[in-house]
Short mmCIF file of C-alpha atoms in Angstrom, two decimals:
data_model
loop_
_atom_site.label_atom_id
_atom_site.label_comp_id
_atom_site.label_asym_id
_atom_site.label_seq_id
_atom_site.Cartn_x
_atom_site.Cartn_y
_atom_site.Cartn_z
CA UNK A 899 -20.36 -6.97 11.86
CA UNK A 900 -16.87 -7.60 11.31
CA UNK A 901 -14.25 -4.99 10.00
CA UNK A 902 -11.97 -5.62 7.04
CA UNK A 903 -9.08 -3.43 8.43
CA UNK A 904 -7.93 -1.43 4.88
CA UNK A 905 -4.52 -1.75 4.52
CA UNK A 906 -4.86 2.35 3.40
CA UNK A 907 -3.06 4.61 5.16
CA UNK A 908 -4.68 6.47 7.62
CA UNK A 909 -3.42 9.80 8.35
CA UNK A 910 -5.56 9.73 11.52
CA UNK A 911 -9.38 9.79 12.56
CA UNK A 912 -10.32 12.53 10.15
CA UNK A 913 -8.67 10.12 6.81
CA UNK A 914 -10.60 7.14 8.72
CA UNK A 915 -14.24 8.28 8.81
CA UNK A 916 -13.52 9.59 5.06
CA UNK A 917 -12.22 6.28 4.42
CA UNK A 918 -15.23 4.58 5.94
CA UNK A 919 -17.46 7.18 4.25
CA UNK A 920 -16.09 6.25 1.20
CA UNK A 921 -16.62 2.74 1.63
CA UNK A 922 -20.15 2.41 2.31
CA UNK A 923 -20.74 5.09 -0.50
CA UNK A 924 -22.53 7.39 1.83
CA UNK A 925 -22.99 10.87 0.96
CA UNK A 926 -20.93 12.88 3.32
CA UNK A 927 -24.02 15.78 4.20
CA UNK A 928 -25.93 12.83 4.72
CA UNK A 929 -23.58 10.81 7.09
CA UNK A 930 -25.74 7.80 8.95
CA UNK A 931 -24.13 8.39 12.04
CA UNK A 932 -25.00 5.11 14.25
CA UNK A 933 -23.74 2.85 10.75
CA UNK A 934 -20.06 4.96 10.51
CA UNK A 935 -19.52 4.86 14.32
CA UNK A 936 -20.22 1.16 14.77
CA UNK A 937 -17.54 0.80 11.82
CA UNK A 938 -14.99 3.05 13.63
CA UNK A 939 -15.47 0.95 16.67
CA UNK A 940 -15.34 -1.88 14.90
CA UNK A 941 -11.67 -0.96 13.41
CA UNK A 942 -10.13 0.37 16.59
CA UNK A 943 -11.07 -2.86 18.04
CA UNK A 944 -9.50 -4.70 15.34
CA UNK A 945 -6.62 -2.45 15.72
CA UNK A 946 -6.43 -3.03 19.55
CA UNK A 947 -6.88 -7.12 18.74
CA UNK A 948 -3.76 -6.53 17.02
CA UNK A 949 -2.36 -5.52 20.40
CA UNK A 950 -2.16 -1.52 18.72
CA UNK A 951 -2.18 1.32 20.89
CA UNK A 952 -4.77 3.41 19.62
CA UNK A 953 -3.71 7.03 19.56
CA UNK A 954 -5.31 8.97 21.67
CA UNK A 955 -7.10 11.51 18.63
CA UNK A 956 -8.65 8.30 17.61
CA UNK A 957 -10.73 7.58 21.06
CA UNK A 958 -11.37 11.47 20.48
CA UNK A 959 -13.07 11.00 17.12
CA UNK A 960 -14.67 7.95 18.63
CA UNK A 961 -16.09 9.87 21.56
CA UNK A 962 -17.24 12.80 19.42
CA UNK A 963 -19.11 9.85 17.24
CA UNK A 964 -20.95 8.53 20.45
CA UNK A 965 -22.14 11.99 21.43
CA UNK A 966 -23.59 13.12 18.20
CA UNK A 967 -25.09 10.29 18.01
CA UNK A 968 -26.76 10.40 21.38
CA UNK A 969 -27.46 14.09 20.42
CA UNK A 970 -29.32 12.42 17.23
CA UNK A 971 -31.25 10.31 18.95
CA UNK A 972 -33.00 13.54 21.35
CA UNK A 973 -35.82 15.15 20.47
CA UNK A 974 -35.27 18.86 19.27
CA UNK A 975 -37.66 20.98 21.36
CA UNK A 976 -38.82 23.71 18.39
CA UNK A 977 -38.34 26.79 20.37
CA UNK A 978 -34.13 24.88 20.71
CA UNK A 979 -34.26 24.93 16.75
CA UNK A 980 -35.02 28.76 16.71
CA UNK A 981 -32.17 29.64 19.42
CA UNK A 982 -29.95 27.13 17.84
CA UNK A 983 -27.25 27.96 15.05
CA UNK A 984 -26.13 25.06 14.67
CA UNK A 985 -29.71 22.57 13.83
CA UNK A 986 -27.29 19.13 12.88
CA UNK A 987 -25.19 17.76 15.67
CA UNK A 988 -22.79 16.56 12.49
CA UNK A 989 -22.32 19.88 10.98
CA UNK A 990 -19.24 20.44 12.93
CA UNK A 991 -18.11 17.24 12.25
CA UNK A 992 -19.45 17.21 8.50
CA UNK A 993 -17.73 20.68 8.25
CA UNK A 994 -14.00 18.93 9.36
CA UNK A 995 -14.05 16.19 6.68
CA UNK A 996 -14.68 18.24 3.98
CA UNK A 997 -11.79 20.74 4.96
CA UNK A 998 -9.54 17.81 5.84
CA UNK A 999 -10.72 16.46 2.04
CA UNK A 1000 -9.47 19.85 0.47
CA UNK A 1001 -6.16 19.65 2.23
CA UNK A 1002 -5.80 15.81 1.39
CA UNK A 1003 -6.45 16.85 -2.57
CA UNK A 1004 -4.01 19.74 -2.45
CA UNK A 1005 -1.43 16.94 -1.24
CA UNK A 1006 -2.09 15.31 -4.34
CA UNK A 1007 -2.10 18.81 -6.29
CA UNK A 1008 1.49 19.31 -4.53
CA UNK A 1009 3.16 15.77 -5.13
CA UNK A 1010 2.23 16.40 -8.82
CA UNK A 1011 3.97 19.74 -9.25
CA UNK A 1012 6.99 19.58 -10.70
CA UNK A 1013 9.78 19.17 -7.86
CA UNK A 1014 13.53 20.54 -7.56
CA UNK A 1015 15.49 17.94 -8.32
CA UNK A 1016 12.78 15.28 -8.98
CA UNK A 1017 11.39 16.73 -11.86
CA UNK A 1018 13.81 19.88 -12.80
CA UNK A 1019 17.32 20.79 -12.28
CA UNK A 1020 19.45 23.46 -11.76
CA UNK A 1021 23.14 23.59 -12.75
CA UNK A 1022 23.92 24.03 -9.03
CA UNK A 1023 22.23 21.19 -7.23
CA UNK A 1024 21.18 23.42 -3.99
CA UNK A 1025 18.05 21.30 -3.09
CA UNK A 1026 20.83 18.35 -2.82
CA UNK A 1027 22.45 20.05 0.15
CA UNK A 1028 19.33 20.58 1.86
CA UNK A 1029 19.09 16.88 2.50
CA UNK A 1030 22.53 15.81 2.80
CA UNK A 1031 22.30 13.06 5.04
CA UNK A 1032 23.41 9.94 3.72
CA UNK A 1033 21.18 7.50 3.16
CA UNK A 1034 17.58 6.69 2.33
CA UNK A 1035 15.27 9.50 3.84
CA UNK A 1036 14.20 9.17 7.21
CA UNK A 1037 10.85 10.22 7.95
CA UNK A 1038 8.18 10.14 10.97
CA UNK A 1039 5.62 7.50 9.98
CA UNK A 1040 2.69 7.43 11.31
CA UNK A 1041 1.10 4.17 13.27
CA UNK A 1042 -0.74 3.02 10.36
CA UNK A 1043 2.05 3.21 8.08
CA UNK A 1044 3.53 1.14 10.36
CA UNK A 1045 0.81 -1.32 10.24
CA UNK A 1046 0.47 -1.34 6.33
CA UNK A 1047 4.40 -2.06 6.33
CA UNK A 1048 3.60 -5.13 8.29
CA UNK A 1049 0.54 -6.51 6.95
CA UNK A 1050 2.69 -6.27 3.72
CA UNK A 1051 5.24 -8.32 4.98
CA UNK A 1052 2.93 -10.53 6.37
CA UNK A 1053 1.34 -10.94 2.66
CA UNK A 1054 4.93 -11.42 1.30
CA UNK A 1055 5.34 -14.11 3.72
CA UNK A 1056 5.25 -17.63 2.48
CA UNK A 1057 1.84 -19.35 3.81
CA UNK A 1058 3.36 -21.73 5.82
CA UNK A 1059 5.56 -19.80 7.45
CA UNK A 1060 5.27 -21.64 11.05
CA UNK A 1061 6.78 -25.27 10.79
CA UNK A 1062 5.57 -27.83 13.21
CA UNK A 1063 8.06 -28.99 15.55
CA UNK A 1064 7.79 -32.65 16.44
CA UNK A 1065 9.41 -33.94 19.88
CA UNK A 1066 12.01 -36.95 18.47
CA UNK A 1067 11.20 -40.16 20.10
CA UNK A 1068 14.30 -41.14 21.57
CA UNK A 1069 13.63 -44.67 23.13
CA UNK A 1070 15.52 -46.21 26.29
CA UNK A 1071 13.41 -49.50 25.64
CA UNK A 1072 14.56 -49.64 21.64
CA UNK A 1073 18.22 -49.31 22.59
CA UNK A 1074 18.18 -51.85 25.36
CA UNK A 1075 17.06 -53.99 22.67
CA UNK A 1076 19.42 -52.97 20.27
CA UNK A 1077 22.08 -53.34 22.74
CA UNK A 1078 20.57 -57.18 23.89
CA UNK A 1079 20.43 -58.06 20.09
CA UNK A 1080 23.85 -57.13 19.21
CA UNK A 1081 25.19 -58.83 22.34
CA UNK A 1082 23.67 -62.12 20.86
CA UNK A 1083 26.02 -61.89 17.67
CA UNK A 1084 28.80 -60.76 19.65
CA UNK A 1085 30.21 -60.94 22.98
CA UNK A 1086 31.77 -57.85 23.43
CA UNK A 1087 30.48 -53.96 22.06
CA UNK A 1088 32.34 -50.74 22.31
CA UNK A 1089 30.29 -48.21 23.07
CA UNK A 1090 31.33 -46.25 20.26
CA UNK A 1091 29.94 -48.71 17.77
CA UNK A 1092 26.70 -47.80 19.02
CA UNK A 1093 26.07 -44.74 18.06
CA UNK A 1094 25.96 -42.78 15.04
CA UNK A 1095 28.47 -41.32 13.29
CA UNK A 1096 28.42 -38.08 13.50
CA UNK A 1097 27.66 -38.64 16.92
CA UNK A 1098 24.25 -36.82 18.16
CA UNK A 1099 23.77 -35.44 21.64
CA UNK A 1100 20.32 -37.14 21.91
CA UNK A 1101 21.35 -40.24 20.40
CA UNK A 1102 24.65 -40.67 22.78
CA UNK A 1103 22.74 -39.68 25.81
CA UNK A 1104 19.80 -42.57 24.94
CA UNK A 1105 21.74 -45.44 24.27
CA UNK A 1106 24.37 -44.40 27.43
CA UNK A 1107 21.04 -44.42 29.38
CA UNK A 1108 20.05 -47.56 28.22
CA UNK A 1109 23.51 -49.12 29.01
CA UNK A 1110 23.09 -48.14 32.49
CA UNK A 1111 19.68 -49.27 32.39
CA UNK A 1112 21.40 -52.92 31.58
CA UNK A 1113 24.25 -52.81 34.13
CA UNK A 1114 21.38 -51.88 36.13
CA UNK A 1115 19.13 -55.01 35.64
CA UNK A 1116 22.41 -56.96 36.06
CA UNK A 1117 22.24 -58.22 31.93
CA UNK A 1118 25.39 -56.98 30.75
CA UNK A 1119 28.76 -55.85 32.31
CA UNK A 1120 30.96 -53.18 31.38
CA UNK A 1121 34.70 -52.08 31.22
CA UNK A 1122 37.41 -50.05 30.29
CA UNK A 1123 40.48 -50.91 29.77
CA UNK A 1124 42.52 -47.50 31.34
CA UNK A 1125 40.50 -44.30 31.90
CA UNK A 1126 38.65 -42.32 29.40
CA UNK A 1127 39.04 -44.99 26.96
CA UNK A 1128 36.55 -47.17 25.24
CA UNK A 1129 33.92 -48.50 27.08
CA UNK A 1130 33.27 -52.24 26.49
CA UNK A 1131 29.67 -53.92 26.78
CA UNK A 1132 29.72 -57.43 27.87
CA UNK A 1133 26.42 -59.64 28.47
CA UNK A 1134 26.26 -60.75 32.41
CA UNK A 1135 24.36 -63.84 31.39
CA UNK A 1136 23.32 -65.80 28.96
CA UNK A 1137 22.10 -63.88 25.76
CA UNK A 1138 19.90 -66.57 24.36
CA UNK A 1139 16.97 -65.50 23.90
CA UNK A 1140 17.00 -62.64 26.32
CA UNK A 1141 14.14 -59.94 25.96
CA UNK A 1142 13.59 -57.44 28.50
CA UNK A 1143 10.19 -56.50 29.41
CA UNK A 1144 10.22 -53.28 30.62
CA UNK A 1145 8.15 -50.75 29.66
CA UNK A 1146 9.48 -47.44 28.77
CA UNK A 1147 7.39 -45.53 31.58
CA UNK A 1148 9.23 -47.67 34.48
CA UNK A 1149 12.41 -45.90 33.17
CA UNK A 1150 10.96 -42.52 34.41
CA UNK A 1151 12.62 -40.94 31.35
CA UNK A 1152 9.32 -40.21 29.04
CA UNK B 662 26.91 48.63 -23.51
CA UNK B 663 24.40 47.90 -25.81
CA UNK B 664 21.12 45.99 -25.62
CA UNK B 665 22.66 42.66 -26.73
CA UNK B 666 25.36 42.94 -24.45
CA UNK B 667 23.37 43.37 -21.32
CA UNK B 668 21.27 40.91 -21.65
CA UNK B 669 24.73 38.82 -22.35
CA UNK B 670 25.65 40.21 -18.63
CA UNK B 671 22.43 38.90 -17.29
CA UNK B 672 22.29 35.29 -18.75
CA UNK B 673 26.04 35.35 -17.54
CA UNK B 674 24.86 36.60 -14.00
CA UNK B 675 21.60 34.15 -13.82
CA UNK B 676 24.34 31.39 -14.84
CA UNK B 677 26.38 31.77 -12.20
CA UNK B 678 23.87 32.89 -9.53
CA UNK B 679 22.96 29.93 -6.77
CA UNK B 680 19.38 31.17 -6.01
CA UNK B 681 17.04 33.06 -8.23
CA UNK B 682 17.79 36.57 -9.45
CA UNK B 683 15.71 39.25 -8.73
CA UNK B 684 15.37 42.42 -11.13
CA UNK B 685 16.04 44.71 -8.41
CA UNK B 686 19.32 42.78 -8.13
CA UNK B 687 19.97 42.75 -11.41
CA UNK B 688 19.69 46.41 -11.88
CA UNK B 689 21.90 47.35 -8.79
CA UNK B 690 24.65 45.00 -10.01
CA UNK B 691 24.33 46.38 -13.64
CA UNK B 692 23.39 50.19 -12.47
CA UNK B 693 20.30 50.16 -15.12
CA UNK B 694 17.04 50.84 -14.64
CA UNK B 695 14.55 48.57 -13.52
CA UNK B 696 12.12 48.70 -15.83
CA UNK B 697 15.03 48.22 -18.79
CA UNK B 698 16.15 45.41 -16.85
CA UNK B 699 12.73 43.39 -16.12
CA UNK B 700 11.92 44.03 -20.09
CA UNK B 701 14.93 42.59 -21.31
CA UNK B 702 14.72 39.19 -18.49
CA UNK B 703 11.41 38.93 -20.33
CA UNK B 704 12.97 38.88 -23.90
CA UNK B 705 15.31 36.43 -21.93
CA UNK B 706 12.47 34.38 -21.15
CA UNK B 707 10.51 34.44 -24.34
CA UNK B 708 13.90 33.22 -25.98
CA UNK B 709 14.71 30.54 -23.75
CA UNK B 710 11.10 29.28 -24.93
CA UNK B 711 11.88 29.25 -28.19
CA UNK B 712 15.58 28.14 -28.79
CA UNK B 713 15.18 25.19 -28.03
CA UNK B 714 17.75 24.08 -25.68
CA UNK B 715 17.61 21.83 -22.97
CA UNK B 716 17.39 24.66 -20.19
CA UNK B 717 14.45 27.10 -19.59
CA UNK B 718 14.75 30.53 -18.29
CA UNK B 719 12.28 30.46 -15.52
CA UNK B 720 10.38 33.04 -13.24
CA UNK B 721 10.30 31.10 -9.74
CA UNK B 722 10.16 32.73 -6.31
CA UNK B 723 10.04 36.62 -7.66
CA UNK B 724 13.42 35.84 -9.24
CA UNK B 725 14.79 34.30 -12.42
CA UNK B 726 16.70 30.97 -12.57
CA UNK B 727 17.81 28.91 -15.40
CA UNK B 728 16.34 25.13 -14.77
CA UNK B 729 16.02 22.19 -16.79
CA UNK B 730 13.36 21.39 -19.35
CA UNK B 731 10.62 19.17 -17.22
CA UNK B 732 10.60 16.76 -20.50
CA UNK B 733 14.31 15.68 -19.59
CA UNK B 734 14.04 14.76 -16.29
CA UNK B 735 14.55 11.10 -16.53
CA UNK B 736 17.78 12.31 -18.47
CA UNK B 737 19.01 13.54 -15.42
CA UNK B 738 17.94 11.46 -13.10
CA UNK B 739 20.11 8.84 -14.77
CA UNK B 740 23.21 10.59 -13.83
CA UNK B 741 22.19 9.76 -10.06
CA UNK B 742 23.56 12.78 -9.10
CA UNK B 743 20.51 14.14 -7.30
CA UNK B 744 18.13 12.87 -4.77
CA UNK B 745 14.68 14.08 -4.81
CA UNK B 746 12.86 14.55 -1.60
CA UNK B 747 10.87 12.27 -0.68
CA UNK B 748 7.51 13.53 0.82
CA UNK B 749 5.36 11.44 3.29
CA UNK B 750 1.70 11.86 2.85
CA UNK B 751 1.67 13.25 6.17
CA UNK B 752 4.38 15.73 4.92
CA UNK B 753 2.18 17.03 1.87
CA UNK B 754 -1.10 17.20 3.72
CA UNK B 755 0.64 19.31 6.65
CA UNK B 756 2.79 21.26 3.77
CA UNK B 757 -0.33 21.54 2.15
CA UNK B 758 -1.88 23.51 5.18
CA UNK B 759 0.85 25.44 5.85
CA UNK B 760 0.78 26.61 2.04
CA UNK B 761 -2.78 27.80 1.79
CA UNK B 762 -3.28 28.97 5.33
CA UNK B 763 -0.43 30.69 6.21
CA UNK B 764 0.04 32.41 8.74
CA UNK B 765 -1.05 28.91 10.90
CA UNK B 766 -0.16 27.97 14.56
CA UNK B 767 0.31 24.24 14.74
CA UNK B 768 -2.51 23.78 17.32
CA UNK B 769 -4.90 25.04 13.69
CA UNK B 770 -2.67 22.59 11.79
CA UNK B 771 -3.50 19.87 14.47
CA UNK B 772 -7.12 20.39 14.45
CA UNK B 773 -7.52 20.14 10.86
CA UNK B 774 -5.70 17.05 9.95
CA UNK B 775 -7.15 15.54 13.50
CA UNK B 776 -3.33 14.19 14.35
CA UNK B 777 -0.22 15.19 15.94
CA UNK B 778 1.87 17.10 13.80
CA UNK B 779 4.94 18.80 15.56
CA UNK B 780 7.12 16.57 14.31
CA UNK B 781 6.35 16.52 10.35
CA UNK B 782 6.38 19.92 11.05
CA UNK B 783 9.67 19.75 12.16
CA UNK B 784 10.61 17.88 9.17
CA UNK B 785 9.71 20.19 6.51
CA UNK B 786 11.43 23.37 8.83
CA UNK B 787 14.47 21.32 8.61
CA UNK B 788 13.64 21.18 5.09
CA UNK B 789 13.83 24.80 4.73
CA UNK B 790 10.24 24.60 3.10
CA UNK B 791 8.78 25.66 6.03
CA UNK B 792 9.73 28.59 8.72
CA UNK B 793 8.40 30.32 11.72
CA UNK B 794 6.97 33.79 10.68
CA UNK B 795 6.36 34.93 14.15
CA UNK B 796 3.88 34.86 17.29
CA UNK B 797 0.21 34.68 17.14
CA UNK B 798 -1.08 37.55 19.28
CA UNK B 799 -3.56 35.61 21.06
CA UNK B 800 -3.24 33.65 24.34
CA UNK B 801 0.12 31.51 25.00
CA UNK B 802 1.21 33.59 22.27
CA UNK B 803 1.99 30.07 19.56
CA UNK B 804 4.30 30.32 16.54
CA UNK B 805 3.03 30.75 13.56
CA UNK B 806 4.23 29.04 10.28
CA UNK B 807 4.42 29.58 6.89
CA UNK B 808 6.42 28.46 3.53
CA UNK B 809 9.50 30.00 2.42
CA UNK B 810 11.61 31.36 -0.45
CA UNK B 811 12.79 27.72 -1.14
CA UNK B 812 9.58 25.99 -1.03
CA UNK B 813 8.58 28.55 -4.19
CA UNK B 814 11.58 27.59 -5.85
CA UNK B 815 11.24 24.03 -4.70
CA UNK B 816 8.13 23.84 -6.41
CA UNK B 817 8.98 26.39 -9.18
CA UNK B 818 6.58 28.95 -8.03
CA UNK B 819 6.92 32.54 -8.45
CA UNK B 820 5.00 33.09 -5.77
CA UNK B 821 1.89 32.08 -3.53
CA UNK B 822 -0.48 33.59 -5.80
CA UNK B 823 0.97 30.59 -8.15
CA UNK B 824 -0.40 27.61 -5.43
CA UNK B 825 -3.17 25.70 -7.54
CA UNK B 826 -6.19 26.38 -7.10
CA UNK B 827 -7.67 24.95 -3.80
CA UNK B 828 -11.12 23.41 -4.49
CA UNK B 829 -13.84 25.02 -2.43
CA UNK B 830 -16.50 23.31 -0.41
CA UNK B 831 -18.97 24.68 -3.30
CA UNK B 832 -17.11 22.38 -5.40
CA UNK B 833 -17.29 19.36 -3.37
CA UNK B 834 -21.13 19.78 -2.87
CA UNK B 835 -23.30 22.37 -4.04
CA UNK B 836 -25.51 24.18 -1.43
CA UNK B 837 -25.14 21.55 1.31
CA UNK B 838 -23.07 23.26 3.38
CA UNK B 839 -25.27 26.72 3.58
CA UNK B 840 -26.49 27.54 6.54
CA UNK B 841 -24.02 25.51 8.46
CA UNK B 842 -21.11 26.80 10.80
CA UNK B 843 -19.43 29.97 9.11
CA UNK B 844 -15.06 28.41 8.30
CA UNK B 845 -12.91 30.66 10.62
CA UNK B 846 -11.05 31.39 7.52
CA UNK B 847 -9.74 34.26 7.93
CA UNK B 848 -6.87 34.66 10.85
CA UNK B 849 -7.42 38.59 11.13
CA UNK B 850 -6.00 38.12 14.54
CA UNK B 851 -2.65 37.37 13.60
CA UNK B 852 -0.05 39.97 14.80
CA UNK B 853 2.35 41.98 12.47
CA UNK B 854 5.05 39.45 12.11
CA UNK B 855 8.62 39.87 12.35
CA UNK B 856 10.00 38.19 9.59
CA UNK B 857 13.01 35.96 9.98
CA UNK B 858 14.06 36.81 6.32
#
């Protein structure tokens, strides 16, 4: 069963199982113990698949779950329930949520009050100097808020947000031919008519590649005429209906 | 002095006063009785109601303290002269605690919002909402916390007796819960505690 991780804010393992108590619409006297503690399994797994470190009161909660619900699963000897106060393994647990509820309601209660300088206002600002850093407040979020803030983003984000990166073909072969071709109109090249204009790394680097490849094979000749000049591509032989057939592989440059 | 002029004295006083005015105070500065004094900050009141102006006279944290009509907050807000305080939800809940349970050691805090929470705790001390009322007289001998003189006026409350209501389990369920674990509600161990006032 797979867990839809809420994008709530959970104020830790306590706000969880009320969370997941919520969810399934279970009545929290009645908690079904084995169904809530297969879903809070299920969502610290999902949280660690996100590569989250799980705080430690949350493997707590998780190991309380497990033991009530082995305790749930043993037979209650009768003379146990007469010693016994306590007759449901959950009450402890049952008693918890419903004191962390009241406290989680009076936080609403309080952020509805009216506030100093939210709501009413004094003719000498004093709640203003109690926070007097500059600045947007600063305060301690918890993991989960930290996980809402990025699943947001993540929603904000357009779909495709990863673009596919293709490898250029850059061809030795093509520009040998290129460079054969043009020799056959012409019987000298400069180099720098050869490639583009702005010049591109990859593009100079090919077609100097496939120059060598030519002086190489003994098809074409080259010069300069003084040092760090232009370099000038001459055939070697006859340009008539040269082709080269060479294979890109034999290069050694794919 | 008569009547009309005291009570001139006072608003003047409660004008120019930073935090809220106490009667006692009021009396020492003026050298009148009490009892004269907290009848005539009620006239005070009952005529801030009613005049309509754009400033109540209010009783928050045992004092008195002119404030702002509620209605004409957004008023003020657009002079941008004031920046509210911005609670996290972890802040309220722990606040919340704090409020209702006082005197509380953080290690009761802990257990019943299931987290860490020295550092929100932290947070609202540095807030002034929230101070250290003493030692707990039980092993390890932890602080214990409770809310202060500004958190009453922070949240215009004249005093803790004014906290809303907090809903009891009854309310959340009926009957359910009898029979099950007694709440350690009451801390009757807590020592006398030297207050930091």
């Amino acid at each position: 069963m797979s867990c839809e991780i809420s994008i709530d804010k959970f104020e830790g393992p306590l706000d969880l199982l009320l969370h997941l108590i919520r969810k399934e619409e279970m009545d929290i006297y009645e908690i079904e113990i084995a169904q809530i503690t297969r879903q809070y399994l299920d969502f610290i797994d999902a949280m660690q698949s996100l590569n989250l470190d799980i705080a430690g009161e949350y493997l707590v909660m998780a190991a309380t779950l497990l033991q009530i619900k082995s305790r749930m699963l043993l037979p209650v000897h009768e003379e146990e329930i007469l010693e016994e106060e306590e007759l449901d393994p959950r009450a402890e647990l049952i008693r918890r949520l419903l004191e962390y509820q009241r406290y989680k309601d009076a936080a609403l209660t309080f952020a509805a009050l009216p506030q100093l300088d939210r709501d009413i206002f004094l003719a000498t600002p004093q709640v203003a100097e109690v926070g007097n850093e500059e600045g947007p407040e600063l305060e301690p979020v918890s993991l989960y808020a930290l996980v809402e803030a990025f699943r947001d983003l993540l929603k904000k984000a357009p779909k495709d947000f990863v673009h596919e990166v293709t490898a250029e073909h850059l061809s030795v072969t093509e520009r040998i031919q290129t460079i054969l071709n043009l020799l056959q109109q012409r019987p000298q090249l400069p180099f720098s008519e050869l490639v583009p204009v702005p010049l591109v790394r990859s593009e100079v680097v090919v077609m100097f590649l496939a120059m060598l490849e030519l002086v190489k094979m003994s098809l074409i000749k080259i010069y300069q005429n003084q040092r760090c000049h232009e370099i000038w591509l001459a055939p070697a032989v006859s340009m008539d209906d040269e082709t080269v057939a060479v294979r890109e592989e034999s290069f050694g440059y794919a | 002095m008569d009547t009309r002029e005291v009570k001139a004295i006072i608003e003047a006083l409660l004008f120019a006063a930073e935090t809220p005015l106490k009667s006692e105070k009021l009396s020492e500065i003026l050298g009148l009785e009490r009892g004269m004094i907290t009848a005539l900050l009620r006239e005070l009141v009952q005529e801030s109601e009613s005049a309509g102006h754009g400033f109540l006279l209010c009783s928050v944290a045992e004092g008195y303290q002119y404030r702002s009509r509620p209605e004409y907050a957004e008023w003020i807000r657009r002079l941008g002269h004031h920046r509210p305080f911005r609670f996290s939800r972890a802040a309220l809940e722990t606040l919340a605690i704090i409020a209702y349970r006082q005197p509380v050691t953080r290690a009761e805090i802990e257990y019943l919002r299931g987290v860490e929470s020295g550092a929100v705790v932290k947070t609202l001390m540095e807030k002034r909402l929230v101070k250290i009322l003493g030692k707990k007289e039980i092993a390890g001998r932890p602080l214990i916390y409770g809310t202060t003189r500004d958190f009453l006026e922070f949240f215009g409350l004249r005093d803790l007796s004014g906290l809303p209501t907090l809903r009891d389990f009854s309310e959340l369920a009926p009957d359910a819960l009898e029979g099950m674990l007694p709440l350690a509600d009451e801390d009757s161990s807590v020592a006398p505690i030297e207050t930091t006032e």
